[in-house]
Tab-separated table of C-alpha atoms in Angstrom:
chain	number	residue	atom	x	y	z
A	1012	MET	CA	6.393	15.787	-3.146
A	1013	SER	CA	7.454	12.911	-5.408
A	1014	PHE	CA	11.061	11.735	-5.225
A	1015	THR	CA	13.146	8.721	-6.159
A	1016	ILE	CA	14.794	5.916	-4.250
A	1017	GLY	CA	17.203	4.302	-6.647
A	1018	ASP	CA	15.249	3.997	-9.876
A	1019	CYS	CA	11.848	3.851	-8.142
A	1020	ILE	CA	9.662	6.956	-8.026
A	1021	ILE	CA	7.709	7.506	-4.815
A	1022	GLY	CA	4.546	9.505	-5.415
A	1023	ARG	CA	0.828	9.368	-6.129
A	1024	GLU	CA	1.360	9.400	-9.888
A	1025	HIS	CA	3.232	6.100	-9.626
A	1026	LYS	CA	2.350	2.606	-8.454
A	1027	PRO	CA	2.899	1.840	-4.754
A	1028	PHE	CA	6.439	1.150	-3.620
A	1029	ILE	CA	6.420	-2.266	-1.913
A	1030	ILE	CA	8.999	-3.073	0.764
A	1031	ALA	CA	9.549	-6.646	1.979
A	1032	GLU	CA	10.868	-6.527	5.550
A	1033	LEU	CA	13.382	-9.306	6.190
A	1034	SER	CA	13.775	-8.510	9.894
A	1035	GLY	CA	14.823	-11.579	11.875
A	1036	ASN	CA	13.078	-14.102	9.637
A	1037	HIS	CA	16.456	-15.340	8.388
A	1038	ASN	CA	16.570	-17.492	11.547
A	1039	GLN	CA	20.323	-16.856	11.761
A	1040	SER	CA	21.019	-18.442	8.366
A	1041	LEU	CA	22.587	-16.388	5.578
A	1042	GLU	CA	21.466	-19.021	3.078
A	1043	ARG	CA	17.880	-18.563	4.221
A	1044	ALA	CA	18.251	-14.774	4.110
A	1045	LEU	CA	19.346	-14.973	0.468
A	1046	LYS	CA	16.430	-17.278	-0.344
A	1047	ILE	CA	14.065	-14.718	1.207
A	1048	VAL	CA	15.621	-12.023	-1.003
A	1049	GLU	CA	15.088	-14.197	-4.063
A	1050	ALA	CA	11.495	-14.965	-3.105
A	1051	ALA	CA	10.756	-11.266	-2.528
A	1052	ALA	CA	12.134	-10.383	-5.950
A	1053	ALA	CA	10.129	-13.176	-7.594
A	1054	ALA	CA	6.981	-11.874	-5.870
A	1055	GLY	CA	7.541	-8.404	-7.341
A	1056	ALA	CA	8.613	-6.445	-4.267
A	1057	HIS	CA	10.582	-3.320	-5.099
A	1058	ALA	CA	12.863	-3.419	-2.065
A	1059	ILE	CA	14.081	-5.707	0.682
A	1060	LYS	CA	14.730	-4.080	4.038
A	1061	LEU	CA	17.126	-5.161	6.754
A	1062	GLN	CA	17.617	-4.068	10.364
A	1063	THR	CA	21.087	-2.989	11.442
A	1064	TYR	CA	21.908	-3.379	15.115
A	1065	THR	CA	23.480	-5.728	17.620
A	1066	ALA	CA	22.038	-6.865	20.933
A	1067	ASP	CA	24.551	-4.591	22.676
A	1068	THR	CA	23.496	-1.484	20.721
A	1069	MET	CA	19.821	-2.187	21.445
A	1070	THR	CA	19.695	-3.042	25.129
A	1071	LEU	CA	21.588	-4.272	28.197
A	1072	ASP	CA	22.441	-7.884	28.940
A	1073	VAL	CA	20.117	-8.106	31.940
A	1074	PRO	CA	17.897	-11.217	32.086
A	1075	ASP	CA	15.191	-9.961	34.422
A	1076	GLY	CA	13.204	-6.949	35.619
A	1077	ASP	CA	12.550	-4.302	32.992
A	1078	PHE	CA	14.571	-6.331	30.490
A	1079	PHE	CA	12.380	-9.451	30.670
A	1080	ILE	CA	9.216	-9.855	28.552
A	1081	SER	CA	6.407	-11.064	30.799
A	1082	ASP	CA	3.402	-9.756	28.858
A	1083	GLU	CA	1.035	-12.708	28.377
A	1084	LYS	CA	-0.096	-11.318	25.003
A	1085	SER	CA	3.404	-10.882	23.585
A	1086	LEU	CA	4.749	-13.194	20.886
A	1087	TRP	CA	8.039	-13.055	22.777
A	1088	LYS	CA	6.826	-13.779	26.314
A	1089	GLY	CA	9.460	-15.425	28.484
A	1090	ARG	CA	12.439	-13.954	26.630
A	1091	SER	CA	14.867	-11.274	27.709
A	1092	LEU	CA	15.342	-8.354	25.366
A	1093	TYR	CA	19.020	-9.169	24.977
A	1094	GLU	CA	18.282	-12.795	24.084
A	1095	LEU	CA	15.608	-11.745	21.601
A	1096	TYR	CA	17.872	-9.267	19.817
A	1097	GLN	CA	20.703	-11.784	19.702
A	1098	GLU	CA	18.389	-14.094	17.756
A	1099	ALA	CA	16.822	-11.447	15.559
A	1100	TYR	CA	19.785	-9.316	14.524
A	1101	THR	CA	21.265	-9.551	11.048
A	1102	PRO	CA	25.052	-9.994	11.294
A	1103	TRP	CA	26.699	-6.940	9.797
A	1104	GLU	CA	28.930	-9.057	7.571
A	1105	TRP	CA	25.759	-10.386	5.899
A	1106	HIS	CA	24.697	-6.962	4.661
A	1107	GLU	CA	27.005	-6.919	1.658
A	1108	PRO	CA	26.015	-10.326	0.194
A	1109	ILE	CA	22.327	-9.649	0.870
A	1110	MET	CA	22.465	-6.227	-0.796
A	1111	LYS	CA	24.469	-7.613	-3.700
A	1112	ARG	CA	21.931	-10.396	-4.315
A	1113	ALA	CA	19.019	-7.959	-4.148
A	1114	ASN	CA	20.688	-5.634	-6.647
A	1115	GLU	CA	21.445	-8.540	-8.995
A	1116	LEU	CA	17.712	-9.319	-8.988
A	1117	GLY	CA	16.763	-5.710	-9.748
A	1118	MET	CA	15.607	-4.947	-6.243
A	1119	LEU	CA	16.669	-2.134	-3.910
A	1120	CYS	CA	18.064	-2.964	-0.482
A	1121	PHE	CA	18.338	-0.640	2.498
A	1122	SER	CA	18.041	-0.890	6.256
A	1123	THR	CA	16.790	0.441	9.552
A	1124	PRO	CA	19.633	1.786	11.703
A	1125	PHE	CA	19.124	1.876	15.456
A	1126	ASP	CA	22.076	3.953	16.574
A	1127	ALA	CA	24.847	6.207	15.255
A	1128	SER	CA	27.272	3.347	14.633
A	1129	SER	CA	24.792	1.539	12.390
A	1130	VAL	CA	24.247	4.727	10.367
A	1131	ASP	CA	28.003	5.024	9.839
A	1132	PHE	CA	28.172	1.378	8.777
A	1133	LEU	CA	25.259	1.725	6.339
A	1134	GLU	CA	26.806	4.869	4.864
A	1135	SER	CA	29.908	2.799	4.110
A	1136	MET	CA	27.571	0.442	2.227
A	1137	ASN	CA	26.148	3.378	0.254
A	1138	VAL	CA	22.532	2.422	0.936
A	1139	PRO	CA	19.949	4.259	-1.225
A	1140	ALA	CA	17.617	5.144	1.675
A	1141	TYR	CA	17.006	4.767	5.400
A	1142	LYS	CA	14.065	3.459	7.391
A	1143	ILE	CA	13.328	4.712	10.906
A	1144	ALA	CA	11.457	2.230	13.108
A	1145	SER	CA	8.434	3.248	15.167
A	1146	PHE	CA	10.317	2.726	18.412
A	1147	GLU	CA	12.992	5.165	17.238
A	1148	ASN	CA	10.800	7.875	15.666
A	1149	ALA	CA	11.273	10.091	18.744
A	1150	ASP	CA	15.058	9.569	18.851
A	1151	LEU	CA	15.866	13.026	17.495
A	1152	PRO	CA	19.668	12.609	17.568
A	1153	LEU	CA	19.280	9.504	15.368
A	1154	ILE	CA	16.774	11.293	13.115
A	1155	ARG	CA	19.174	14.230	12.790
A	1156	LYS	CA	22.132	12.008	11.884
A	1157	VAL	CA	20.158	10.066	9.249
A	1158	ALA	CA	18.674	13.238	7.742
A	1159	ALA	CA	22.173	14.707	7.457
A	1160	THR	CA	23.170	11.912	5.055
A	1161	GLY	CA	20.945	13.472	2.410
A	1162	LYS	CA	19.376	10.087	1.650
A	1163	PRO	CA	15.594	9.575	1.434
A	1164	MET	CA	13.969	8.611	4.738
A	1165	ILE	CA	10.993	6.368	5.511
A	1166	ILE	CA	9.655	6.860	9.036
A	1167	SER	CA	7.151	4.603	10.800
A	1168	THR	CA	4.841	6.638	13.023
A	1169	GLY	CA	3.704	3.943	15.464
A	1170	MET	CA	2.928	5.271	18.974
A	1171	ALA	CA	4.019	8.817	18.073
A	1172	THR	CA	1.753	11.641	19.181
A	1173	LEU	CA	1.034	14.483	16.801
A	1174	ALA	CA	3.425	16.696	18.778
A	1175	GLU	CA	6.174	14.068	18.555
A	1176	LEU	CA	5.647	13.671	14.822
A	1177	ASP	CA	5.830	17.417	14.408
A	1178	GLU	CA	9.191	17.410	16.208
A	1179	THR	CA	10.434	14.568	14.030
A	1180	VAL	CA	9.374	16.242	10.790
A	1181	ARG	CA	10.846	19.586	11.891
A	1182	THR	CA	14.136	17.855	12.694
A	1183	ILE	CA	14.198	16.238	9.254
A	1184	ARG	CA	13.457	19.499	7.479
A	1185	GLU	CA	15.990	21.447	9.555
A	1186	ALA	CA	18.575	19.134	7.989
A	1187	GLU	CA	17.207	20.243	4.580
A	1188	CYS	CA	15.778	16.818	3.856
A	1189	GLU	CA	12.465	16.898	1.955
A	1190	GLN	CA	12.639	13.378	0.574
A	1191	PHE	CA	10.801	11.499	3.279
A	1192	VAL	CA	7.732	9.332	3.787
A	1193	LEU	CA	5.658	8.956	6.943
A	1194	LEU	CA	4.220	5.461	7.346
A	1195	LYS	CA	1.061	4.984	9.388
A	1196	CYS	CA	1.916	2.137	11.714
A	1197	THR	CA	0.336	0.325	14.629
A	1198	SER	CA	3.065	-1.074	16.855
A	1199	THR	CA	1.405	-4.297	17.920
A	1200	TYR	CA	2.482	-7.675	16.566
A	1201	PRO	CA	0.302	-8.702	14.868
A	1202	SER	CA	-2.008	-5.700	14.547
A	1203	SER	CA	-5.752	-5.937	14.123
A	1204	PRO	CA	-7.555	-4.223	11.237
A	1205	GLU	CA	-9.652	-2.346	13.804
A	1206	ASN	CA	-6.499	-0.684	15.150
A	1207	SER	CA	-5.021	0.214	11.766
A	1208	ASN	CA	-6.814	3.568	11.316
A	1209	VAL	CA	-5.769	4.061	7.701
A	1210	LEU	CA	-7.944	7.195	7.557
A	1211	THR	CA	-4.982	8.856	9.273
A	1212	ILE	CA	-3.021	8.571	6.014
A	1213	PRO	CA	-4.690	11.410	4.053
A	1214	HIS	CA	-4.697	13.518	7.220
A	1215	MET	CA	-0.921	13.063	7.621
A	1216	ARG	CA	-0.366	13.991	3.969
A	1217	GLN	CA	-2.337	17.203	4.384
A	1218	LEU	CA	-0.802	18.056	7.750
A	1219	PHE	CA	2.859	17.441	6.936
A	1220	ASN	CA	2.810	17.953	3.154
A	1221	CYS	CA	4.825	14.821	2.473
A	1222	GLU	CA	4.460	11.360	1.005
A	1223	VAL	CA	2.638	8.853	3.207
A	1224	GLY	CA	2.272	5.104	3.420
A	1225	LEU	CA	1.610	2.124	5.665
A	1226	SER	CA	3.857	-0.138	7.683
A	1227	ASP	CA	1.435	-2.986	8.118
A	1228	HIS	CA	1.498	-5.699	10.780
A	1229	THR	CA	-1.994	-7.058	10.109
A	1230	MET	CA	-2.555	-10.459	8.575
A	1231	GLY	CA	-3.344	-10.515	4.873
A	1232	ILE	CA	-3.367	-7.614	2.420
A	1233	GLY	CA	-6.714	-5.896	3.023
A	1234	GLY	CA	-5.248	-3.107	5.140
A	1235	ALA	CA	-2.599	-2.340	2.539
A	1236	VAL	CA	-5.152	-2.154	-0.280
A	1237	ALA	CA	-7.313	0.174	1.834
A	1238	ALA	CA	-4.265	2.325	2.549
A	1239	VAL	CA	-3.492	2.739	-1.153
A	1240	ALA	CA	-7.116	3.727	-1.711
A	1241	HIS	CA	-6.512	6.509	0.813
A	1242	GLY	CA	-3.344	7.763	-0.829
A	1243	ALA	CA	-0.546	5.538	0.493
A	1244	THR	CA	2.430	5.485	-1.855
A	1245	VAL	CA	4.622	3.102	0.173
A	1246	ILE	CA	3.648	-0.233	1.728
A	1247	GLU	CA	5.913	-2.206	4.053
A	1248	LYS	CA	5.163	-5.767	5.167
A	1249	HIS	CA	7.264	-8.354	6.986
A	1250	PHE	CA	8.175	-11.267	4.728
A	1251	THR	CA	9.205	-14.883	5.186
A	1252	LEU	CA	9.399	-18.079	3.167
A	1253	SER	CA	6.867	-19.842	5.386
A	1254	ARG	CA	5.286	-18.869	8.697
A	1255	SER	CA	5.554	-22.489	9.785
A	1256	ASP	CA	9.363	-22.181	9.706
A	1257	GLY	CA	9.180	-20.017	12.810
A	1258	GLY	CA	11.289	-16.979	13.561
A	1259	VAL	CA	10.869	-13.867	15.679
A	1260	ASP	CA	8.495	-12.119	13.260
A	1261	SER	CA	7.124	-15.055	11.293
A	1262	ALA	CA	3.640	-14.981	12.849
A	1263	PHE	CA	2.713	-11.689	11.159
A	1264	SER	CA	4.800	-12.022	7.976
A	1265	LEU	CA	3.569	-12.575	4.445
A	1266	GLU	CA	4.519	-15.696	2.526
A	1267	PRO	CA	5.656	-15.489	-1.140
A	1268	GLU	CA	2.259	-15.958	-2.784
A	1269	GLU	CA	0.721	-13.437	-0.385
A	1270	MET	CA	3.456	-10.934	-1.236
A	1271	ARG	CA	2.778	-11.472	-4.934
A	1272	GLN	CA	-0.894	-10.738	-4.333
A	1273	LEU	CA	0.025	-7.659	-2.304
A	1274	VAL	CA	2.032	-6.285	-5.223
A	1275	ILE	CA	-0.755	-7.045	-7.700
A	1276	GLU	CA	-3.711	-5.834	-5.636
A	1277	THR	CA	-2.115	-2.619	-4.350
A	1278	GLU	CA	-1.214	-1.715	-7.929
A	1279	ARG	CA	-4.803	-2.439	-8.979
A	1280	ALA	CA	-6.064	-0.276	-6.121
A	1281	TRP	CA	-3.765	2.546	-7.273
A	1282	GLN	CA	-4.865	2.154	-10.892
A	1283	SER	CA	-8.513	2.269	-9.839
A	1284	LEU	CA	-8.197	5.678	-8.160
A	1285	GLY	CA	-8.250	7.627	-11.421
A	1286	ALA	CA	-9.898	11.033	-11.183
A	1287	VAL	CA	-13.283	12.475	-10.212
A	1288	THR	CA	-15.386	11.832	-13.300
A	1289	TYR	CA	-19.009	11.370	-14.334
A	1290	GLY	CA	-20.618	10.188	-17.545
A	1291	PRO	CA	-19.378	7.409	-19.805
A	1292	THR	CA	-15.656	6.989	-20.103
A	1293	GLU	CA	-14.144	6.349	-23.502
A	1294	ALA	CA	-13.928	2.667	-22.597
A	1295	GLU	CA	-17.651	2.625	-21.738
A	1296	GLN	CA	-18.824	4.159	-25.012
A	1297	PRO	CA	-19.364	0.771	-26.749
A	1298	SER	CA	-21.567	-0.291	-23.806
A	1299	MET	CA	-23.952	2.634	-24.293
A	1300	LYS	CA	-25.889	0.649	-26.894
A	1301	PHE	CA	-26.943	-1.832	-24.206
A	1302	ARG	CA	-28.870	0.772	-22.213
A	1303	ARG	CA	-32.663	0.771	-22.503
A	1304	SER	CA	-34.539	2.984	-24.924
A	1305	LEU	CA	-37.942	3.279	-26.630
A	1306	TYR	CA	-38.902	0.805	-29.373
A	1307	ILE	CA	-42.042	0.047	-31.373
A	1308	ALA	CA	-43.390	-3.250	-30.015
A	1309	LYS	CA	-46.026	-3.946	-32.745
A	1310	ASP	CA	-46.474	-3.077	-36.410
A	1311	MET	CA	-48.273	0.288	-36.600
A	1312	GLN	CA	-50.022	2.303	-39.304
A	1313	ALA	CA	-49.683	6.027	-39.838
A	1314	GLY	CA	-51.943	7.958	-37.453
A	1315	GLU	CA	-52.086	5.178	-34.872
A	1316	ALA	CA	-51.516	6.264	-31.234
A	1317	LEU	CA	-48.647	5.018	-29.108
A	1318	THR	CA	-49.819	2.879	-26.195
A	1319	HIS	CA	-48.339	0.625	-23.544
A	1320	ASP	CA	-48.764	-2.225	-26.033
A	1321	THR	CA	-47.214	-0.549	-29.068
A	1322	MET	CA	-44.229	1.131	-27.408
A	1323	ARG	CA	-41.889	-0.402	-24.839
A	1324	ILE	CA	-38.730	0.399	-22.905
A	1325	VAL	CA	-36.227	-2.285	-23.918
A	1326	ARG	CA	-32.629	-2.864	-24.851
A	1327	PRO	CA	-30.696	-1.807	-26.955
A	1328	GLY	CA	-30.249	1.919	-26.566
A	1329	MET	CA	-30.687	3.193	-30.121
A	1330	GLY	CA	-34.057	4.873	-29.563
A	1331	LEU	CA	-35.169	7.852	-27.500
A	1332	GLU	CA	-34.361	7.756	-23.793
A	1333	PRO	CA	-36.892	6.149	-21.412
A	1334	LYS	CA	-37.629	9.548	-19.851
A	1335	TYR	CA	-39.767	10.363	-22.928
A	1336	TYR	CA	-42.049	7.344	-22.460
A	1337	THR	CA	-44.903	9.119	-20.674
A	1338	VAL	CA	-44.527	12.169	-22.913
A	1339	LEU	CA	-45.048	10.042	-26.037
A	1340	LEU	CA	-47.973	7.924	-24.811
A	1341	GLY	CA	-51.036	8.974	-26.826
A	1342	ARG	CA	-48.987	10.664	-29.557
A	1343	LYS	CA	-49.504	9.372	-33.096
A	1344	VAL	CA	-46.970	7.956	-35.496
A	1345	SER	CA	-46.487	9.903	-38.742
A	1346	CYS	CA	-45.907	6.849	-40.933
A	1347	ASP	CA	-46.208	3.102	-41.026
A	1348	VAL	CA	-43.623	1.566	-38.685
A	1349	LYS	CA	-42.587	-2.026	-38.092
A	1350	LYS	CA	-42.086	-3.843	-34.839
A	1351	GLY	CA	-38.486	-3.306	-33.683
A	1352	THR	CA	-38.194	0.268	-34.973
A	1353	ALA	CA	-36.276	2.570	-32.669
A	1354	VAL	CA	-38.496	5.466	-31.631
A	1355	ASP	CA	-37.221	8.907	-32.671
A	1356	TRP	CA	-38.906	12.250	-33.179
A	1357	GLU	CA	-39.078	11.782	-36.951
A	1358	ILE	CA	-41.788	9.140	-36.677
A	1359	ILE	CA	-43.950	11.182	-34.286
A	1360	GLU	CA	-46.704	13.519	-35.540
């Protein structure tokens, strides 16, 4: 199931692929967007991801009714959808300088298209991959068009039922695309750890026979580390220079030091998986000598019986194993032995 995006290999035999999501955290400043790219590269992220749309391709310019956000729990309460997308969108003319800067810093750059026109635009930019947002994972015409490009796909699964995901995956495979990743995602902003359900990740891998990962909107990095422990090979997190700078997605975005820790700790989690194994590893062999074993605790003469006073279970581990302690009590030594002698069968009558 492993495949490559650019020069990065996506698969369980390789460290997690970390995507820093720029989203609307540029706050309508190209200079800030480029600084975010630079900070993501310095933190060790493997890719920076954009979103390609305009307010007009996303919604209608209607300031009320269904197009007005009135949910008291929403970060964007009191805004119209059109107004929100006008603020959050990344101007299309910025894509080239952002992608160029990312590539100069050794980082991949790709985007989330939201309609056919954005796919055509991104194809003209020769992006190395495509991301499908949770809110578009049931848009089969869009899925079909992206899959037809032959580029790798990363699909967030937020809100999708199992039946919907099956349709999405079938659509991708009908276009002869096998290079795709399903990202477990909870489409709340921010998400709570309790709603993350990372145990879905191994189930998705088994069910759809594809690479899996996590698009994470929780605070911190704990969810991402847990996801890697359950087989995630891709982690996506929103990223900003500082949450205090504001921005449409800043409240649930990682800052540079947090992103650096995400890269480090998810790689450590991946490294720690190893294989099912018992017994001392090669690295543990030198530590074996610090186990407990049987030692003579007092000077003894030949023919003297071993007792609780003359034989003890202590460190280091050069003598017989502690399991022989009760077997040897009452047995006699075959020769004179000094305190500190490791017990072995040669000194037992």
